[in-house]
CSV table of C-alpha atoms in Angstrom, one decimal:
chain,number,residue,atom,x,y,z
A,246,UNK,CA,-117.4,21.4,140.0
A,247,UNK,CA,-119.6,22.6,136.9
A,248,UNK,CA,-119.6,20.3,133.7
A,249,UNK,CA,-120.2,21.1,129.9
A,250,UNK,CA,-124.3,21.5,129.0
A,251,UNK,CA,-125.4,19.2,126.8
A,252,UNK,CA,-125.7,19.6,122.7
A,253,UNK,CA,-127.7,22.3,121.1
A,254,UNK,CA,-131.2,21.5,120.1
A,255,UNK,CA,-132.5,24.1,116.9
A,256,UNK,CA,-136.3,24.6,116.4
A,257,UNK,CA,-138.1,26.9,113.8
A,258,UNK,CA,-138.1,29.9,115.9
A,259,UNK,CA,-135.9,29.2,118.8
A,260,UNK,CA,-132.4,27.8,120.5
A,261,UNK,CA,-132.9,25.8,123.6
A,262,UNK,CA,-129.8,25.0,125.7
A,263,UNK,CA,-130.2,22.1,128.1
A,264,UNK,CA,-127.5,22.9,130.9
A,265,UNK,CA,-126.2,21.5,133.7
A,266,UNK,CA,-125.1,23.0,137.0
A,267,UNK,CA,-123.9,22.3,140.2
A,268,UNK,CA,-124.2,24.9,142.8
A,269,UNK,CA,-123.0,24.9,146.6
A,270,UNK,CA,-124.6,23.3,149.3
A,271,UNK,CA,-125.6,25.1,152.4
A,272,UNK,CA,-122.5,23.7,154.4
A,273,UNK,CA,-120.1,24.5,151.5
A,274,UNK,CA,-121.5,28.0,151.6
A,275,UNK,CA,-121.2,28.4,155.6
A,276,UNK,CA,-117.5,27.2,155.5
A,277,UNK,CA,-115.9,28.1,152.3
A,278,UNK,CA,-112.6,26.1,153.2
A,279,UNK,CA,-114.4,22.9,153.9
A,280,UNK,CA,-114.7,20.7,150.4
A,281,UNK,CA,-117.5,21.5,148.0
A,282,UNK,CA,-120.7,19.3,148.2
A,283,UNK,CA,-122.6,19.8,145.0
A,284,UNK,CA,-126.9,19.7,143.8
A,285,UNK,CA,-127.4,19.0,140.6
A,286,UNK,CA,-130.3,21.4,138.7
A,287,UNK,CA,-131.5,21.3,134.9
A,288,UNK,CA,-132.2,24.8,134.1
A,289,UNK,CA,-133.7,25.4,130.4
A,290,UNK,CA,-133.3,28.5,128.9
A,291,UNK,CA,-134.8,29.8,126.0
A,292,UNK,CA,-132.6,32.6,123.8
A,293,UNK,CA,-134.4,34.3,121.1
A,294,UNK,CA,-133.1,33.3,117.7
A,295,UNK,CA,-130.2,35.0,116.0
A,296,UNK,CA,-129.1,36.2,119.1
A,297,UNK,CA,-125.5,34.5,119.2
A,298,UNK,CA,-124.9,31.9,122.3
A,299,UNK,CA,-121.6,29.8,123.4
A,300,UNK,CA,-122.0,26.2,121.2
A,301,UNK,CA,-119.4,24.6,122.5
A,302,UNK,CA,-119.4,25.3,126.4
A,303,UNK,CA,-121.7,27.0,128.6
A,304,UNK,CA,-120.9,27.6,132.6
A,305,UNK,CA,-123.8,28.4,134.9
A,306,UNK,CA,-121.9,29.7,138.4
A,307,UNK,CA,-124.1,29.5,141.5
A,308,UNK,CA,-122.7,31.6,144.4
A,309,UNK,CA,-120.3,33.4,142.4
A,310,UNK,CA,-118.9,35.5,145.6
A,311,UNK,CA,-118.3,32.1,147.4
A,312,UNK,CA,-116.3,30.7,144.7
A,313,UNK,CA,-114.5,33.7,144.2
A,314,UNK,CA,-113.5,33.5,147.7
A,315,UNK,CA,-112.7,29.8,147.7
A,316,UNK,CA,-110.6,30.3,144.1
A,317,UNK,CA,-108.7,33.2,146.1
A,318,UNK,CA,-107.2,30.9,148.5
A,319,UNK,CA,-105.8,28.4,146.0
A,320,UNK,CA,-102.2,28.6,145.3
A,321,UNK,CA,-103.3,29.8,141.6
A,322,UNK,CA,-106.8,31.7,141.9
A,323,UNK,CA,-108.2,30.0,139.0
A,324,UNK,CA,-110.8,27.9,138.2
A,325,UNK,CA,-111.0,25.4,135.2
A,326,UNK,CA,-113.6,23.2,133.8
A,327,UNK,CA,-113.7,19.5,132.8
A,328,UNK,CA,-112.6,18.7,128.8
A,329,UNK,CA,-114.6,19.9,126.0
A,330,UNK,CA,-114.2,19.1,122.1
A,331,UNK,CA,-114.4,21.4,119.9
A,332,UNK,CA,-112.8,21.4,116.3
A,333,UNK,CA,-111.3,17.9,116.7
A,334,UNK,CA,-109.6,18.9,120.0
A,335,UNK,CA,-110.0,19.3,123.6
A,336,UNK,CA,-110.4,22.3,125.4
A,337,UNK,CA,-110.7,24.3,128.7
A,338,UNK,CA,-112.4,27.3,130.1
A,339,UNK,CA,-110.1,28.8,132.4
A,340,UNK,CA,-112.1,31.4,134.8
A,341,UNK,CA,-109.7,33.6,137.5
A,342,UNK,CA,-112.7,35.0,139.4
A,343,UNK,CA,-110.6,37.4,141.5
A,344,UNK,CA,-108.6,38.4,138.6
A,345,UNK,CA,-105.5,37.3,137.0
A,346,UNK,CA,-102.8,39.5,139.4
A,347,UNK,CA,-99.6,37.8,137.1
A,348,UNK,CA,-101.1,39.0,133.9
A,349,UNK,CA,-102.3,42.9,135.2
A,350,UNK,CA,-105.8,41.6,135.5
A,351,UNK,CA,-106.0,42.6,138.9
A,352,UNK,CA,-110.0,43.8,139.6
A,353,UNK,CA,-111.4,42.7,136.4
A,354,UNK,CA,-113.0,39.0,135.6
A,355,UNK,CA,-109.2,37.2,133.5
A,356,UNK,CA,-110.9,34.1,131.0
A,357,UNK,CA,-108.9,32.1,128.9
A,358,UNK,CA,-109.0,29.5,126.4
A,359,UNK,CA,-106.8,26.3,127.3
A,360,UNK,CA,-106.0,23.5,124.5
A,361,UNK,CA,-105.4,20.5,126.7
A,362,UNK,CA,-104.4,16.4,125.6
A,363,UNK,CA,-102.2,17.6,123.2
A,364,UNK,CA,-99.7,14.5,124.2
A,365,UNK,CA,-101.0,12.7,121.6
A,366,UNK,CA,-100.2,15.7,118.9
A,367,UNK,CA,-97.1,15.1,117.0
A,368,UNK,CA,-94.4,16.8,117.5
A,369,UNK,CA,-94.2,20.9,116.6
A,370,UNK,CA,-98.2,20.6,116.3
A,371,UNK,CA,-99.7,24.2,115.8
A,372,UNK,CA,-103.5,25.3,116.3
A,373,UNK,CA,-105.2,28.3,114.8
A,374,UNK,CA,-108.2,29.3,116.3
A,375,UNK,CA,-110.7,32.1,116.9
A,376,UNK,CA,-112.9,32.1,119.8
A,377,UNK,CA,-116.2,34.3,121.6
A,378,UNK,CA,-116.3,34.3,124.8
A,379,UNK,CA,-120.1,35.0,126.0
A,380,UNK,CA,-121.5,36.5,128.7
A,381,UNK,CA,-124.9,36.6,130.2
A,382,UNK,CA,-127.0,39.6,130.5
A,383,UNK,CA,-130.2,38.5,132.7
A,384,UNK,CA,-132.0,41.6,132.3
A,385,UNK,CA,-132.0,41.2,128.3
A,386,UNK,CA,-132.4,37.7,128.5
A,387,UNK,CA,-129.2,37.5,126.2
A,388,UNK,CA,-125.2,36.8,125.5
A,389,UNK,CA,-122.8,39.2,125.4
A,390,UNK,CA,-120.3,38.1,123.1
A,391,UNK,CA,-116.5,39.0,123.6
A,392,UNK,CA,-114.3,38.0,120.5
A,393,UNK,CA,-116.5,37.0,117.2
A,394,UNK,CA,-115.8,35.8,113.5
A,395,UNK,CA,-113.8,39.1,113.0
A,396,UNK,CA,-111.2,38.4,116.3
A,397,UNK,CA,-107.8,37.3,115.7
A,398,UNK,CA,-106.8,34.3,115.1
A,399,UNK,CA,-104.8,32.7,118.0
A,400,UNK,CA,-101.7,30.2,117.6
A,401,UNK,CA,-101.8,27.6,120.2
A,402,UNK,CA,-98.5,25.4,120.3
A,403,UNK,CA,-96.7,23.8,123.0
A,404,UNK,CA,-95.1,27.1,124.3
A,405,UNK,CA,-98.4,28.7,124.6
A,406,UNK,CA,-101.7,26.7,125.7
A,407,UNK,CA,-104.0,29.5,127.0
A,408,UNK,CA,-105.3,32.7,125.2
A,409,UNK,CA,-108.1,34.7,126.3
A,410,UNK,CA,-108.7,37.9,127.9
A,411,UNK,CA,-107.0,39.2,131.3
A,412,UNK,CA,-109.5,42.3,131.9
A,413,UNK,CA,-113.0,40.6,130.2
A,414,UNK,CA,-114.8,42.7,132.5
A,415,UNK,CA,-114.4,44.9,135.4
A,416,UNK,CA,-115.3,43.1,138.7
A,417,UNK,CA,-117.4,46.7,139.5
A,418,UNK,CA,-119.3,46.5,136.5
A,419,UNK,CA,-119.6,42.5,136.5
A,420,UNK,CA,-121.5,43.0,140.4
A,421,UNK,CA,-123.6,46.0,138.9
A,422,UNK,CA,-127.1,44.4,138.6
A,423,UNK,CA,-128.2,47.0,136.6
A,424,UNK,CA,-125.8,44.9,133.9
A,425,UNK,CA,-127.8,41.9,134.5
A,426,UNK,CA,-123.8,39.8,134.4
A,427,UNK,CA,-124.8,38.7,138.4
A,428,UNK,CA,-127.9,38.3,139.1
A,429,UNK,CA,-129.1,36.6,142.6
A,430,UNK,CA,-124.8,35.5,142.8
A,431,UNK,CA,-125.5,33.6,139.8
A,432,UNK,CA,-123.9,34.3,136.2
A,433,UNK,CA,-122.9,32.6,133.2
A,434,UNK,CA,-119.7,32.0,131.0
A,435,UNK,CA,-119.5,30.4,127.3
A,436,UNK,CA,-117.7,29.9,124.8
A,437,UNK,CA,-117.2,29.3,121.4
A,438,UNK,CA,-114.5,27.8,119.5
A,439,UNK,CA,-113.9,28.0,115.9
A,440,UNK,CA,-110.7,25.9,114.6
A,441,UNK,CA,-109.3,28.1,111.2
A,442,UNK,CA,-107.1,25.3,110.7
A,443,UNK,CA,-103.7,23.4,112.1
A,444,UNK,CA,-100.3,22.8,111.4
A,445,UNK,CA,-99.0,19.9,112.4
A,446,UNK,CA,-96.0,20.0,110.1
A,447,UNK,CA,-93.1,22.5,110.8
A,448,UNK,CA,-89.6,22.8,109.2
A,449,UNK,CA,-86.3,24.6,110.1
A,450,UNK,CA,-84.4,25.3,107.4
A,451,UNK,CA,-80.7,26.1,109.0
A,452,UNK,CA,-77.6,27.4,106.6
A,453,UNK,CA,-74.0,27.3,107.5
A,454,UNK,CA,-70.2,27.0,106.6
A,455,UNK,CA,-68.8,24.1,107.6
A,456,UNK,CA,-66.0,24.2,109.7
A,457,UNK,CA,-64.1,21.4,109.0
A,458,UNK,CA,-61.1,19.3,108.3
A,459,UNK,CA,-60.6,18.3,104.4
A,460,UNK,CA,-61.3,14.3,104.2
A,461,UNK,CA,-58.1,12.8,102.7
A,462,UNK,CA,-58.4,9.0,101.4
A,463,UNK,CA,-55.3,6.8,100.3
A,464,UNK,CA,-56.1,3.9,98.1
A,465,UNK,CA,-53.2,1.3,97.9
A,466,UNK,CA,-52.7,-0.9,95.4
A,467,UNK,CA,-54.9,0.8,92.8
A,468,UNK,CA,-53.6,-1.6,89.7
A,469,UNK,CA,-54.7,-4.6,91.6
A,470,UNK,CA,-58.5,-3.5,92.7
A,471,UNK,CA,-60.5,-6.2,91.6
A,472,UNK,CA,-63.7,-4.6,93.4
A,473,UNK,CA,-66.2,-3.5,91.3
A,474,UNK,CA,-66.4,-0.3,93.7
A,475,UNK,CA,-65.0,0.3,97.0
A,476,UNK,CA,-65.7,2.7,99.7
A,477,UNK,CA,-63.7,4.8,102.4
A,478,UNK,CA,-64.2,5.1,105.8
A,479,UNK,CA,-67.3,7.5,106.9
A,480,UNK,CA,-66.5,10.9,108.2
A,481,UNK,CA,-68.5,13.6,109.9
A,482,UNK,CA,-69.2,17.2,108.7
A,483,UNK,CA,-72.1,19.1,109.2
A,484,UNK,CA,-73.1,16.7,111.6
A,485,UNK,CA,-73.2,14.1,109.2
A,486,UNK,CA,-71.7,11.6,107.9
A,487,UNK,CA,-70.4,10.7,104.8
A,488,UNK,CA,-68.3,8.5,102.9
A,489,UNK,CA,-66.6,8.2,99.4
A,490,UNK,CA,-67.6,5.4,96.5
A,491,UNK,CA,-64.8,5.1,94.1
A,492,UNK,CA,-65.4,2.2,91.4
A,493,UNK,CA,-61.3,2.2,89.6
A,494,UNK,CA,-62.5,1.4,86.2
A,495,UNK,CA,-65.4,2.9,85.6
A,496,UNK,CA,-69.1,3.3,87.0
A,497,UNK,CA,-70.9,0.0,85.0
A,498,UNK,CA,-74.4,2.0,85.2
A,499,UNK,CA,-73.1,4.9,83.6
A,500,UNK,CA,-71.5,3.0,80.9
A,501,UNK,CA,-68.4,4.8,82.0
A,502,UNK,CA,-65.6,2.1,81.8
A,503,UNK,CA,-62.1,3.3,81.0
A,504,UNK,CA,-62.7,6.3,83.4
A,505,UNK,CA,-62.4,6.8,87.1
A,506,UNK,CA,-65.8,7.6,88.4
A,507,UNK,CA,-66.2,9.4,92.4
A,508,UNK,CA,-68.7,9.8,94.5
A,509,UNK,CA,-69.6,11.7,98.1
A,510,UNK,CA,-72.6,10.1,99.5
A,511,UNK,CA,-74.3,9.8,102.8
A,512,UNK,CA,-73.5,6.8,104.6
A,513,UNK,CA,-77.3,7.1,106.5
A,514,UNK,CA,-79.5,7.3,103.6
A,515,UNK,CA,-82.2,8.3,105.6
A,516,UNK,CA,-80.5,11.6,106.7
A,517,UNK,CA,-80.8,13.1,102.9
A,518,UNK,CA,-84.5,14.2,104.4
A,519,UNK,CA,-82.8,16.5,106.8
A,520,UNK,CA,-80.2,18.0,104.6
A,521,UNK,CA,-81.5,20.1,102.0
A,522,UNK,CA,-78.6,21.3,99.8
A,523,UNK,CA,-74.4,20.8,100.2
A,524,UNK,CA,-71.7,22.8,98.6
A,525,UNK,CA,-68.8,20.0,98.2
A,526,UNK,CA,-65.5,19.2,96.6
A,527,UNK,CA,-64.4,16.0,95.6
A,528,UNK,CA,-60.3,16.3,94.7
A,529,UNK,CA,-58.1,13.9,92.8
A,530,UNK,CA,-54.2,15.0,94.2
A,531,UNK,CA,-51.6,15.5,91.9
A,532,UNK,CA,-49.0,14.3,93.9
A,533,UNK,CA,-46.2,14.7,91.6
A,534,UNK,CA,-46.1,18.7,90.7
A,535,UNK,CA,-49.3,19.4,93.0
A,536,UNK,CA,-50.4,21.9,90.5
A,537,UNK,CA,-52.8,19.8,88.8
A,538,UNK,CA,-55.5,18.7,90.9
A,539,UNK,CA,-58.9,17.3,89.5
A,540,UNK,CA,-61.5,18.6,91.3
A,541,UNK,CA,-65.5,18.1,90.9
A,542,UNK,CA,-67.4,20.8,93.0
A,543,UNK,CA,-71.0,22.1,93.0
A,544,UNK,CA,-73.7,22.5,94.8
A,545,UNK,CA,-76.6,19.2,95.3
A,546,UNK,CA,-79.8,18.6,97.2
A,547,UNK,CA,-79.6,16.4,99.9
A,548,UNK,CA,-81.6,13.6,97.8
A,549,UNK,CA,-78.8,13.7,95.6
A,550,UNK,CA,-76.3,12.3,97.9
A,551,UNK,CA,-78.5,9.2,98.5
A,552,UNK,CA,-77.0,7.4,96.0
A,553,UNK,CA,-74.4,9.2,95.3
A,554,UNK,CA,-73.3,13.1,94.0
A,555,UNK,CA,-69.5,13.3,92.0
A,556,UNK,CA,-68.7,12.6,88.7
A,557,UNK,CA,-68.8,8.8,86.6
A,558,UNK,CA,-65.8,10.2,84.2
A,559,UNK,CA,-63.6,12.7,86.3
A,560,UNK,CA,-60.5,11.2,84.1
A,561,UNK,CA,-59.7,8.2,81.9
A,562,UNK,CA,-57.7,5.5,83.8
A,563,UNK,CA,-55.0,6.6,80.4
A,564,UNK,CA,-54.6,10.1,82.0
A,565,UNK,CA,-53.7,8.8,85.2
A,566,UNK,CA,-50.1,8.6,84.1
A,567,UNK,CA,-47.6,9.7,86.7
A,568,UNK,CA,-49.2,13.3,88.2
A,569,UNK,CA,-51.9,11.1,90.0
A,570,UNK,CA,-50.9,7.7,90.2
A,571,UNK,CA,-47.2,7.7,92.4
A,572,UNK,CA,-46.3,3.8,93.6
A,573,UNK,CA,-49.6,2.6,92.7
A,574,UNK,CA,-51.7,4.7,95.1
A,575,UNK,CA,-54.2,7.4,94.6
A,576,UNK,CA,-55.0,10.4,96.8
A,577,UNK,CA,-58.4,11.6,97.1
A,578,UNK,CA,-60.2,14.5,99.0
A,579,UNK,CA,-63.4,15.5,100.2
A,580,UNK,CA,-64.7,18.3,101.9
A,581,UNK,CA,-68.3,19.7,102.4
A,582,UNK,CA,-68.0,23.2,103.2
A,583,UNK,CA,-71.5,24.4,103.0
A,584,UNK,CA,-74.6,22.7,104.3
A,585,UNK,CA,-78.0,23.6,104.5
A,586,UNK,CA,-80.3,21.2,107.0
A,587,UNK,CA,-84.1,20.9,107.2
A,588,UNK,CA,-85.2,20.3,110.9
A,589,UNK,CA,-88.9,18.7,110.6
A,590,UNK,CA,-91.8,19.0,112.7
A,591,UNK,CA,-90.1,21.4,115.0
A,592,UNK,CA,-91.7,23.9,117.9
A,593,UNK,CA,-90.9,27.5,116.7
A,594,UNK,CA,-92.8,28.8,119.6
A,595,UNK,CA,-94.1,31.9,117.4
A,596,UNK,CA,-97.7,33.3,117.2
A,597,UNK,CA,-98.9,33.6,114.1
């Protein structure tokens, strides 16, 4: 296995990257199915300055042919390196040395970029980032950089963890050493990641009619109500549920007495977060001619229905008389018929 080289030390005039590689020992190399023993080697290299080089992970691959032939007979022909941090997260170099056959990278050297410990993300967690890949010419004694400042940016979510490059380089011009990529069955991957930044809120805002049954509420016994304000049953539409404050003479905190005040709330008052706006209708029957219904209707966002959307003065307790008020009993109805909701921190699984 090959681990990440060390941090970047900057003089005046030059870069120096301490590395560390592991190649294959002699027995790994005469029996390529037999498990890898590894040597551990500092190499330092010096890389003229302003020549770009990988700042977050550098790979130094001894015996590049006998991995490629151990990678090929894996169940997935890739290779990938331990964790690396880069922008606040972790990250892996994913190196198919045979080619990536499932993406058409057949013949060519397939890298990719993997974010990795995302567990601990919340949930619907987006990262945009642009990264270089580098590659390293011997013969120049410098990086070849794939990608830069000007690549696109990449969207990393939950549906999508690796981006990167199936055909990086062609495996004939890779093995050409008059490219300087492999030299003496050695070569060298990097890269570079630059976080643009991350969204690790998301909303879905969803619009629909409601298709659903009007809420009718009978109150008995209106005259004797001594209740300050009481409240129907809950019912369910657009998946959620609501109920009806009615206070019989008059909504105190609106200085409304002598009227009958109505209200459609939501009976969770936590789910006014998810509901963004409600078309409703609050009714007060006429059950005597049925032609002279008081309604209240409108449109509300969903923090209005936390305490309550309707009306403190839909008609004076005088008005009542007998079109609304038949053996002491009131009819009232409810319906939502439009809803708007707002879904939070949710996985669109798009690329931006």
């Amino acid at each position: 296995m090959l681990i990440p080289f060390l941090p970047v030390i900057k003089g005046q005039d030059l870069c120096f990257f301490l590395i560390i590689s592991l190649g294959l020992n002699q027995q790994a190399l005469r029996n390529p199915k037999s498990s890898c023993g590894c040597r551990h080697t500092l190499l330092l290299m010096e890389v003229e300055n302003g020549d770009k080089a990988p700042m977050n992970y550098l790979l130094k691959v001894n015996s590049f042919s006998h991995l490629s032939i151990l990678v090929s007979e894996t169940t997935d022909k890739r290779w990938e390196s331990t964790a690396f941090e880069a922008g606040g997260y972790k990250w892996k170099l994913v190196l198919y040395p045979v080619g990536d056959k499932a993406r058409n990278g057949d013949g060519h050297i397939s890298l990719y970029l993997m974010i990795v410990e995302t567990r601990t993300l919340p949930r619907g967690w987006t990262v945009l980032a642009n990264f270089q890949f580098f590659v390293y010419d011997h013969i120049q004694d410098r990086f070849c950089t794939i990608g830069g400042s000007n690549a696109k940016i990449r969207c990393f979510h939950a549906v999508k963890t690796e981006s990167g490059f199936p055909r990086l380089l062609s495996l004939e011009d890779f093995k050409d050493p008059s490219n300087g990529y492999l030299v003496g069955d050695t070569c060298f991957f990097g890269v570079q990641v630059i976080v643009q930044y991350h969204v690790e809120n998301q909303e879905c805002l969803s619009t629909s009619k409601v298709e659903g049954k009007v809420f009718s509420w009978k109150i008995s016994n209106f005259s004797q109500q001594k209740e300050e304000m009481i409240e129907s049953e809950s019912f369910i539409s657009g998946g959620l549920e609501w109920v009806v404050d009615l206070y019989p003479k008059g909504n105190p905190k609106t200085k409304s007495r002598g009227y009958l005040s109505i209200y459609l709330k939501l009976k969770d008052s936590t789910a006014e977060s998810e509901l963004a706006y409600a078309r409703c209708s609050l009714v007060l029957k006429d059950q005597y001619y049925a032609s002279y219904h008081r309604f209240f209707t409108g449109t509300a966002s969903g923090s209005s229905f936390k305490d309550g959307w309707g009306s403190s003065e839909l008609i004076s307790l005088s008005s009542l008389g007998h079109y609304y008020l038949v053996g002491d009993t009131l009819v009232i109805e409810a319906k939502v018929e439009a809803i708007s909701t707002l879904q939070k921190n949710v996985d669109h699984g798009v690329s931006i």
